[in-house]
PDB file of C-alpha atoms and ligand atoms in Angstrom:
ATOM      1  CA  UNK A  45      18.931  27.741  -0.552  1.00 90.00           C
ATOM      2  CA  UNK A  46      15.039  28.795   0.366  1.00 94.00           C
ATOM      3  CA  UNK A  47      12.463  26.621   0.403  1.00 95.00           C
ATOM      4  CA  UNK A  48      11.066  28.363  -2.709  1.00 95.00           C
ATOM      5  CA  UNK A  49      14.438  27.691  -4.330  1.00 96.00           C
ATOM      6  CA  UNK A  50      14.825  24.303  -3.470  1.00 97.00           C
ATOM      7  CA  UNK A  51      10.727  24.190  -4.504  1.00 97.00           C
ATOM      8  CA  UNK A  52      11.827  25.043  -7.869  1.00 97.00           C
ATOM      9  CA  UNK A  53      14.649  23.142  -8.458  1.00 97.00           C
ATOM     10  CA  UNK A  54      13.407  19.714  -7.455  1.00 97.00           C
ATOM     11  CA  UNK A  55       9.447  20.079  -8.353  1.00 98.00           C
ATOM     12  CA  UNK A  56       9.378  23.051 -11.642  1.00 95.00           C
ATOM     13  CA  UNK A  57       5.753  23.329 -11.965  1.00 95.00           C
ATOM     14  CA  UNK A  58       4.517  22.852  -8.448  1.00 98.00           C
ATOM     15  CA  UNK A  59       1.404  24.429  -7.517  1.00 98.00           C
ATOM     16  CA  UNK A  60      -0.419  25.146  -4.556  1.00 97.00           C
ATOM     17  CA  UNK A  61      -2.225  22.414  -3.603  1.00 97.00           C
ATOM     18  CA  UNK A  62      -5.846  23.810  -3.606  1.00 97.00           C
ATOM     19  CA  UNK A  63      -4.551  25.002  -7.374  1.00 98.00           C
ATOM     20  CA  UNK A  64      -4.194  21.855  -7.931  1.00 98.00           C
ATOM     21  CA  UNK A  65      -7.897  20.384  -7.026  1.00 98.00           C
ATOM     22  CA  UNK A  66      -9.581  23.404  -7.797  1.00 98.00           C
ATOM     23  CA  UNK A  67      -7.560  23.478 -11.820  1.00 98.00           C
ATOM     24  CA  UNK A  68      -8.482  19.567 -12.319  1.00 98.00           C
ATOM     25  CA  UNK A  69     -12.210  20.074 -11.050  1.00 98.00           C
ATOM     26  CA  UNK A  70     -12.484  22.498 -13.723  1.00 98.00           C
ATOM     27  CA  UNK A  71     -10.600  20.583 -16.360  1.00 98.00           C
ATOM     28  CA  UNK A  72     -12.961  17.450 -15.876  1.00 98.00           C
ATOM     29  CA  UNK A  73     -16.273  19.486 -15.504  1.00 98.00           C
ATOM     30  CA  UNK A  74     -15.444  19.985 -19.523  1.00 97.00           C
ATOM     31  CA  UNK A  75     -15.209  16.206 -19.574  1.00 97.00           C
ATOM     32  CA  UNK A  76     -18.501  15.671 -18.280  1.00 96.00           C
ATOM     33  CA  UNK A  77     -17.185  15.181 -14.291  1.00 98.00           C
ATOM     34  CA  UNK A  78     -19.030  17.255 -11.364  1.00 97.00           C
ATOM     35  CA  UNK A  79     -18.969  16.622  -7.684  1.00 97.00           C
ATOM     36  CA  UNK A  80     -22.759  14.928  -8.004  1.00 97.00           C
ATOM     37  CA  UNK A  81     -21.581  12.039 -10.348  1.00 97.00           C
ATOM     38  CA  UNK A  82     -18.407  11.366  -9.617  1.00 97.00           C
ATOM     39  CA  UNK A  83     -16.966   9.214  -6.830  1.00 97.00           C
ATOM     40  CA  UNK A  84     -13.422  10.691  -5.569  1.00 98.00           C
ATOM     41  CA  UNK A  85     -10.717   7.869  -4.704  1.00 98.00           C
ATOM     42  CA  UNK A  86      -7.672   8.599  -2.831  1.00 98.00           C
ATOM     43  CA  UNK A  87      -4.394   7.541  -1.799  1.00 98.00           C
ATOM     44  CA  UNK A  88      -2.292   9.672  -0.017  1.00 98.00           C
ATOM     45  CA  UNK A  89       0.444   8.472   2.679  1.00 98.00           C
ATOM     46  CA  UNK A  90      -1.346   8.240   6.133  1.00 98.00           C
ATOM     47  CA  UNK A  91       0.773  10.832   7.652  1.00 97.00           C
ATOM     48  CA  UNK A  92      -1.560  13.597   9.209  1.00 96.00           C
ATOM     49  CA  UNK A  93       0.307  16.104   7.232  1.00 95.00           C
ATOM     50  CA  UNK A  94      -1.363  14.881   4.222  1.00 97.00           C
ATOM     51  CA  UNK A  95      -5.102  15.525   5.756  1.00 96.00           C
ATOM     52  CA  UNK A  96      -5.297  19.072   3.953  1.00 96.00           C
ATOM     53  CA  UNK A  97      -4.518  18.159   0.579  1.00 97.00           C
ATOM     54  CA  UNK A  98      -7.856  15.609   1.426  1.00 97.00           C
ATOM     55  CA  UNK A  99      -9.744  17.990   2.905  1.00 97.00           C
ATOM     56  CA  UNK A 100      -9.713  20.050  -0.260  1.00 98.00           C
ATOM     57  CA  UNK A 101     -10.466  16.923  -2.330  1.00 98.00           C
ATOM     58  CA  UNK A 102     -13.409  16.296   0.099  1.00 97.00           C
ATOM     59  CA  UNK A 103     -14.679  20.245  -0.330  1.00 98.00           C
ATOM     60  CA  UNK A 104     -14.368  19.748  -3.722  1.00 98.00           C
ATOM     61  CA  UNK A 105     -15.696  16.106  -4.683  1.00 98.00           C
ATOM     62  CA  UNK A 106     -17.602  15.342  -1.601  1.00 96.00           C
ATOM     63  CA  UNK A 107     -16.246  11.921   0.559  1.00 95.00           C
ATOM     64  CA  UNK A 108     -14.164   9.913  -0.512  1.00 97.00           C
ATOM     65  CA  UNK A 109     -12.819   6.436  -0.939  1.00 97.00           C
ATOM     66  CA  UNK A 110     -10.206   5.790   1.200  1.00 97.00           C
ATOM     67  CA  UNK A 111      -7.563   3.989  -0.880  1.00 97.00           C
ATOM     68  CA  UNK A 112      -4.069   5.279   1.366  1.00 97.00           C
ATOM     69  CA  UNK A 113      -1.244   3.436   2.747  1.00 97.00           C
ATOM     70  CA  UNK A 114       1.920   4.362   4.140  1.00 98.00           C
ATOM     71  CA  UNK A 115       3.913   6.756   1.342  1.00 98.00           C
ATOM     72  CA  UNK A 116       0.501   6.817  -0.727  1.00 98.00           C
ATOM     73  CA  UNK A 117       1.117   3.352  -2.316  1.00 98.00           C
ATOM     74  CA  UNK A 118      -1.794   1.300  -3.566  1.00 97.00           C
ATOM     75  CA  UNK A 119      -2.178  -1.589  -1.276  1.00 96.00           C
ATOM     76  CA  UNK A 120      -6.173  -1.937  -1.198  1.00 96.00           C
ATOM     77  CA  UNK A 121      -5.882  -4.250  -4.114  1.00 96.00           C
ATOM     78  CA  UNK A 122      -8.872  -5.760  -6.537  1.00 97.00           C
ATOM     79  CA  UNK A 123     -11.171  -5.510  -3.482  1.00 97.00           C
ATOM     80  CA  UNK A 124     -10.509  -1.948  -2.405  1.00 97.00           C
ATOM     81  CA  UNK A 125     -10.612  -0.703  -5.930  1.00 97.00           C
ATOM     82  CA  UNK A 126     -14.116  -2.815  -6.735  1.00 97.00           C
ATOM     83  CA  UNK A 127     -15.798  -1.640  -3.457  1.00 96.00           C
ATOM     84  CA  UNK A 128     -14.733   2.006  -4.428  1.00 95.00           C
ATOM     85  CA  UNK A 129     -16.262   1.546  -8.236  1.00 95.00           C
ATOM     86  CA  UNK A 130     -19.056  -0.160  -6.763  1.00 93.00           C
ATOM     87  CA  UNK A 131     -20.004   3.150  -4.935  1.00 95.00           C
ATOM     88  CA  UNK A 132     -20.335   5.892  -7.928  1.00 95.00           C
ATOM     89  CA  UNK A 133     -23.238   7.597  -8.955  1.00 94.00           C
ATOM     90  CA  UNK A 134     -24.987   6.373 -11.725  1.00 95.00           C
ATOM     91  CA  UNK A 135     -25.951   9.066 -14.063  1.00 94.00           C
ATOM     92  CA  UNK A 136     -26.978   8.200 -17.628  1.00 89.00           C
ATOM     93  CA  UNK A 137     -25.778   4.488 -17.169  1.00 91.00           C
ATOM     94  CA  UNK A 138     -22.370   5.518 -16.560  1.00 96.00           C
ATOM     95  CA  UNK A 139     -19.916   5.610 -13.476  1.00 97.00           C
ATOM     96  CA  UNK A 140     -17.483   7.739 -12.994  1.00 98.00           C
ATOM     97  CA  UNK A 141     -14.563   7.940 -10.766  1.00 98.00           C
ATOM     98  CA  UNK A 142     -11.207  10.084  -9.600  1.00 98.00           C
ATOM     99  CA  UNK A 143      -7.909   8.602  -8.689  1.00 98.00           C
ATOM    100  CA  UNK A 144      -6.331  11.128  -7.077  1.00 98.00           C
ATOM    101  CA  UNK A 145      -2.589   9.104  -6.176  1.00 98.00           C
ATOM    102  CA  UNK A 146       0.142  10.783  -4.602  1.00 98.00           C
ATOM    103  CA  UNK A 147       3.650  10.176  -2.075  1.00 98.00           C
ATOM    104  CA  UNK A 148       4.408  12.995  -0.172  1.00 98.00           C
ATOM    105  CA  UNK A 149       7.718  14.971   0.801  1.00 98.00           C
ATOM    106  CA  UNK A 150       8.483  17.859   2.703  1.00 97.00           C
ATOM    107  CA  UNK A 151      11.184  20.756   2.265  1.00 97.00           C
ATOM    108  CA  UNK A 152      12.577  22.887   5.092  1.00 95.00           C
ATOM    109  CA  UNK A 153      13.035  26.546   5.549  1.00 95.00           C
ATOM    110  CA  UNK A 154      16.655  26.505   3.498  1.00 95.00           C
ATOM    111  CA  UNK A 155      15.185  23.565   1.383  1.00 95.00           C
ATOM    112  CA  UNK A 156      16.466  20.948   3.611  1.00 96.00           C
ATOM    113  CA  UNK A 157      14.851  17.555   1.799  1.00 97.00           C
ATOM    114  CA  UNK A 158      12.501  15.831   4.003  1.00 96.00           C
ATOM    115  CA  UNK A 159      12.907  18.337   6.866  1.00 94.00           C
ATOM    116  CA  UNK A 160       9.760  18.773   8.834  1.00 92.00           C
ATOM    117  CA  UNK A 161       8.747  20.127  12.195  1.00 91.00           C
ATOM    118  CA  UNK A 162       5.850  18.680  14.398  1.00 91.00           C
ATOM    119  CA  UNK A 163       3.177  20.153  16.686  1.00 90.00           C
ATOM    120  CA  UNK A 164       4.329  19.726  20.128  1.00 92.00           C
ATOM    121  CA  UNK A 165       7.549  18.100  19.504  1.00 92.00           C
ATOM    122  CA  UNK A 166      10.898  20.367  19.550  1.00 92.00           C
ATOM    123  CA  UNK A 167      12.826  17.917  17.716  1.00 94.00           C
ATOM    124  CA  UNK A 168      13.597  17.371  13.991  1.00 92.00           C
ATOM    125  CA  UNK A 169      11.055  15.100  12.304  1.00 93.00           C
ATOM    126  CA  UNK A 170      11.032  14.098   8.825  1.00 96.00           C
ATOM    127  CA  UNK A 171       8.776  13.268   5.536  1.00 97.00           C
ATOM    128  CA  UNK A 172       8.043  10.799   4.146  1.00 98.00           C
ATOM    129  CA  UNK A 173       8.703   8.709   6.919  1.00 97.00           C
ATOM    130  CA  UNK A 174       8.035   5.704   5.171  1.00 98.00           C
ATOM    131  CA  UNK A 175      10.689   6.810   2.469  1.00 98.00           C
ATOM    132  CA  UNK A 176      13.101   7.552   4.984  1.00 98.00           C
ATOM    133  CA  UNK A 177      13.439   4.417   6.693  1.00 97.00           C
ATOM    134  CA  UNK A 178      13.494   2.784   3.516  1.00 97.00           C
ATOM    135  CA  UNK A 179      16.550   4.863   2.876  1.00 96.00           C
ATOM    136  CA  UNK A 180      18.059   4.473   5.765  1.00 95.00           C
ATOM    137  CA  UNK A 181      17.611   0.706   5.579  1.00 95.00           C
ATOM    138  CA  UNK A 182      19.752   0.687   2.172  1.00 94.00           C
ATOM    139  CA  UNK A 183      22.229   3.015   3.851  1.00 94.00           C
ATOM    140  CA  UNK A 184      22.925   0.922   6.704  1.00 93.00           C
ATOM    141  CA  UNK A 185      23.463  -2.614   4.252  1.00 88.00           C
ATOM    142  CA  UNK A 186      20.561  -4.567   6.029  1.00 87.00           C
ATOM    143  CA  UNK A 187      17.555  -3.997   3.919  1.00 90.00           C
ATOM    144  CA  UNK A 188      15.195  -7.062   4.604  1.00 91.00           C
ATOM    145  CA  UNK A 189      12.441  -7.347   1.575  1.00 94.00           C
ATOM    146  CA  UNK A 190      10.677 -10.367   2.797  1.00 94.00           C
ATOM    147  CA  UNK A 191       7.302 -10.045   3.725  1.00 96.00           C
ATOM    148  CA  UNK A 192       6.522  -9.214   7.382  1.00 96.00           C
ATOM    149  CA  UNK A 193       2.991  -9.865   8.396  1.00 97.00           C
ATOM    150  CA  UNK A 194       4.020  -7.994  11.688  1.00 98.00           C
ATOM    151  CA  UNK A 195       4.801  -4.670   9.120  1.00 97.00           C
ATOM    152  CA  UNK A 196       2.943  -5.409   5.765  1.00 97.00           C
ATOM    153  CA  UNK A 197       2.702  -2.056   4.258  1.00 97.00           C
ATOM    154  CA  UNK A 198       6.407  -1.121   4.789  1.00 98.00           C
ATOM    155  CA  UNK A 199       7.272  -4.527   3.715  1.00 97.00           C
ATOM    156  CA  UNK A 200       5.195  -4.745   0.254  1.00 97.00           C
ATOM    157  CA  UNK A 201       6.917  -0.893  -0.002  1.00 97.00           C
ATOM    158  CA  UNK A 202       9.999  -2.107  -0.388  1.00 97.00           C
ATOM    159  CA  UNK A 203       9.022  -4.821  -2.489  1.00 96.00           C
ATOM    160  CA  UNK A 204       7.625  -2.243  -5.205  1.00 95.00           C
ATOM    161  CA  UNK A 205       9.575   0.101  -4.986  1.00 96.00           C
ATOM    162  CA  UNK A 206      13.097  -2.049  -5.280  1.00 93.00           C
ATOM    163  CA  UNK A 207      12.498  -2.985  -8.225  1.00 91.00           C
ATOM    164  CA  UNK A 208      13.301   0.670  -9.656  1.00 92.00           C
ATOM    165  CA  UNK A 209      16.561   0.419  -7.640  1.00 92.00           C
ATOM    166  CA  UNK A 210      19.647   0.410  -9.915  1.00 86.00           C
ATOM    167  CA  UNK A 211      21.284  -2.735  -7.909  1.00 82.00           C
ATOM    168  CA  UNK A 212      24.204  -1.180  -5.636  1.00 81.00           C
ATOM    169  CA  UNK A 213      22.884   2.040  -6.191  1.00 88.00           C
ATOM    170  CA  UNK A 214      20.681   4.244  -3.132  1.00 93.00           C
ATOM    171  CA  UNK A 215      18.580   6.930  -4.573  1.00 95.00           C
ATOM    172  CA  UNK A 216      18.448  10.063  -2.503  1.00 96.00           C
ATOM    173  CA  UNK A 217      15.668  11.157  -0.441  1.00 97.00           C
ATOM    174  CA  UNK A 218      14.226  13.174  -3.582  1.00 98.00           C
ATOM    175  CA  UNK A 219      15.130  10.134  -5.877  1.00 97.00           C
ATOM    176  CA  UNK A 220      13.393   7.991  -4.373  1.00 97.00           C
ATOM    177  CA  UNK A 221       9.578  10.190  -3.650  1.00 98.00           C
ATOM    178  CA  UNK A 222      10.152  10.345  -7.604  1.00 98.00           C
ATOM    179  CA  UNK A 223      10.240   6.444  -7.864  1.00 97.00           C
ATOM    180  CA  UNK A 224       7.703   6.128  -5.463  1.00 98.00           C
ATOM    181  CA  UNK A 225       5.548   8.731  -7.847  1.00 98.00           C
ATOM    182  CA  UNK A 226       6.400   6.194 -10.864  1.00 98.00           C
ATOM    183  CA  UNK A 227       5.284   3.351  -9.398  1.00 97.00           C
ATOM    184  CA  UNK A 228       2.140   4.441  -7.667  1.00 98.00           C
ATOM    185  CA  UNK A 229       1.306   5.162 -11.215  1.00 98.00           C
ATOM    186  CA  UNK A 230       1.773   2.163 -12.472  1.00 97.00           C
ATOM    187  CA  UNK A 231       0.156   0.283 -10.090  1.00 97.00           C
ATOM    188  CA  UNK A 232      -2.675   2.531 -10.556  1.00 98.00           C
ATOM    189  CA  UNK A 233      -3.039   2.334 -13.950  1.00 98.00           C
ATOM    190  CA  UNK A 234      -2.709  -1.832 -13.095  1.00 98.00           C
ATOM    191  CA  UNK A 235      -5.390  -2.006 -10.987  1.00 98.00           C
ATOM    192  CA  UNK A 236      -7.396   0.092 -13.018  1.00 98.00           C
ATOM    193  CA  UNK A 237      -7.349  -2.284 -16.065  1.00 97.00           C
ATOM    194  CA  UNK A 238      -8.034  -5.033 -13.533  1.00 98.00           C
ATOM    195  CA  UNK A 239     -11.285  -3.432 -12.070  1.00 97.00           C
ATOM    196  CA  UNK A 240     -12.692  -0.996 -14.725  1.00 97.00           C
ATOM    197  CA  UNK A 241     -14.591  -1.462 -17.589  1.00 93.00           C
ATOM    198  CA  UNK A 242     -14.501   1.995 -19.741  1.00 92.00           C
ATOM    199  CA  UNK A 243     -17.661   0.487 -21.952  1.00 93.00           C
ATOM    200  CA  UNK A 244     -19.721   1.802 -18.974  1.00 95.00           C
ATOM    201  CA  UNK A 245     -17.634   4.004 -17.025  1.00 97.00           C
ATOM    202  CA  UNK A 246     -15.427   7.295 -17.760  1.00 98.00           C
ATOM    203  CA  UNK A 247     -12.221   7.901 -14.935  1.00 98.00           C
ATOM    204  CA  UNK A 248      -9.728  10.232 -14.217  1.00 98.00           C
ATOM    205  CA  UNK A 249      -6.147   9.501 -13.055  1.00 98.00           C
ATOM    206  CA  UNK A 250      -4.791  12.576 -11.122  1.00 98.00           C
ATOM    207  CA  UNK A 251      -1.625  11.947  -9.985  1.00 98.00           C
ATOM    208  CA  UNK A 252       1.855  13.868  -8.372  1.00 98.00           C
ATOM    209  CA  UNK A 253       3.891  14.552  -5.790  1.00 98.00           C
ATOM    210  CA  UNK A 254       2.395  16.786  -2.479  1.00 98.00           C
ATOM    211  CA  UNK A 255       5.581  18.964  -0.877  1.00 98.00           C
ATOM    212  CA  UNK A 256       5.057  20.366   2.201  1.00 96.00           C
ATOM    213  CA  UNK A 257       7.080  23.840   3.555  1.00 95.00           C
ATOM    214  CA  UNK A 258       7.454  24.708   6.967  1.00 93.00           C
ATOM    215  CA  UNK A 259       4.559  27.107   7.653  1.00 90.00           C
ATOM    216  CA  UNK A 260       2.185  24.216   7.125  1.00 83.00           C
ATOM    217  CA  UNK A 261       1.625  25.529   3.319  1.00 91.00           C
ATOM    218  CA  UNK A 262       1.388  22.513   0.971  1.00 96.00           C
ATOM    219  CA  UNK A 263       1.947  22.319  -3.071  1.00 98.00           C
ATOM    220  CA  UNK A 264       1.701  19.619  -5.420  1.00 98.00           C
ATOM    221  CA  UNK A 265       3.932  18.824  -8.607  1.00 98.00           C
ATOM    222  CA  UNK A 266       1.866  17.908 -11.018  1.00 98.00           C
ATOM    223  CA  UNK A 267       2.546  14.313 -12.404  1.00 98.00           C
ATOM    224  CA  UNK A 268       0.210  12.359 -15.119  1.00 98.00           C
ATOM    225  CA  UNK A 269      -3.018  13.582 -15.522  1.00 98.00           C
ATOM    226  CA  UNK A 270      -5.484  12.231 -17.952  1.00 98.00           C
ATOM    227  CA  UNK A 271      -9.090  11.345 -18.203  1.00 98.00           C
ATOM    228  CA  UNK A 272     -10.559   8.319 -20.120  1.00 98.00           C
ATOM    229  CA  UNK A 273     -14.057   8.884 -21.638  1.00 97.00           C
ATOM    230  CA  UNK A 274     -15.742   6.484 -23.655  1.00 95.00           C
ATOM    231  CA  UNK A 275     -12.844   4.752 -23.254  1.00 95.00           C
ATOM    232  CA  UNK A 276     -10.294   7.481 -25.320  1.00 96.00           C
ATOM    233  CA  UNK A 277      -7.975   9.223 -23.245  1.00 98.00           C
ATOM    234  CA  UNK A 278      -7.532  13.278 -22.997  1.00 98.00           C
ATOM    235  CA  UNK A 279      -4.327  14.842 -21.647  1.00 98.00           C
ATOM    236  CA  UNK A 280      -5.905  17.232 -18.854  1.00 97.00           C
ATOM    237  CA  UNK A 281      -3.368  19.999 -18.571  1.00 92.00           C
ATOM    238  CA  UNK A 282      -3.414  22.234 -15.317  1.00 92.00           C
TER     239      UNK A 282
HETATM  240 ZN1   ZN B   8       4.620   9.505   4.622  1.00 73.54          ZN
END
């Protein structure tokens, strides 16, 4: 299997990634969004492979909040999300804001799942890595999910994301970036009803799954993305 092969048949719809800012820019300029009067949030894992997916997010909607943990999950809680609302432009009396949200995974050349080479290192490496020990942890029988102040973001990981785990049951390596992608979501859309009043401020929620291929070429499956105005929501389709 190639990579475009094994693109296909895990992620139908991927995109290239700068397809994928530059098609919801131009879906939310309709929507009254522009790069002026709009703060851009994201959360991405904090693997450097996922700097050029922000990079075009940063060409596109200026700087950015920095809402990323490891796999892209939403640990910045009430306070992170406030301080980044607390930012916008004001234009008209209204904020608005982005949430771009997305875990990561990459594909080798004959679509080997989480297969990933590194600059300066001959070796095998892998993505997400975050995902992967958290995989290997349920292979091996000792997954720990208590809290460990000495490894919080791995440990409130596993928290969220065992809940989607069929008990005796260990998703594979694509499985679980899709569960991951479901529950970044959710949490999201949580701390979104926690921090945002829609009376005086419009948002969208842009969210998916970024694959990367071996010659450092990135894509992004498109996951749920809507835009709340006014408080109604519009499907934004790309
Ligand atoms: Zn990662």
């Amino acid at each position: 299997m190639s990579f475009q092969q094994a693109l296909t048949a895990h992620f139908p719809n991927a995109m290239p990634e700068a397809d994928f800012v530059g098609r919801t820019y131009q879906a939310l300029l309709k929507h009254g969004f522009n790069e002026p009067n709009t703060i851009a949030c994201v959360s991405v894992c904090r693997d450097e492979l996922t700097a050029p997916l922000v990079k075009k997010i940063y060409q596109t909607w200026g700087e950015a909040f920095n809402l990323s943990s490891l796999a892209g999950m939403l640990f910045a809680g009430k306070t992170g999300f406030q301080a980044a609302e607390g930012h916008a432009p004001k234009e008209g009396g209204r904020q608005r804001y982005t949430y771009f949200a997305l875990p990561h995974i990459a594909l080798g050349a004959e679509g080997e799942v989480g297969l990933c080479y590194r600059p300066g290192r001959a070796e095998a490496s892998g993505a997400c890595g975050a995902l992967i020990a958290f995989y290997q942890e349920m292979v091996g029988g000792q997954l720990s999910l208590q809290l460990n102040p000495d490894d919080i973001e791995q440990s409130l990981l596993k928290q969220h994301l065992f809940r989607k785990i069929k008990y005796g049951q260990v998703p594979d390596l694509i499985t679980l970036t899709k569960l991951t992608y479901q529950t970044i979501l959710e949490d999201l859309e949580r701390m979104i009803s926690l921090t945002v009043d829609p009376a005086g401020s419009d948002y969208a929620v842009l969210t998916g799954i970024q694959i990367h291929d071996p010659d450092q070429k990135d894509y992004v499956w498109p996951g749920t993305l809507y835009v709340v105005v006014n408080g109604q929501r519009h499907e934004l389709s790309v």
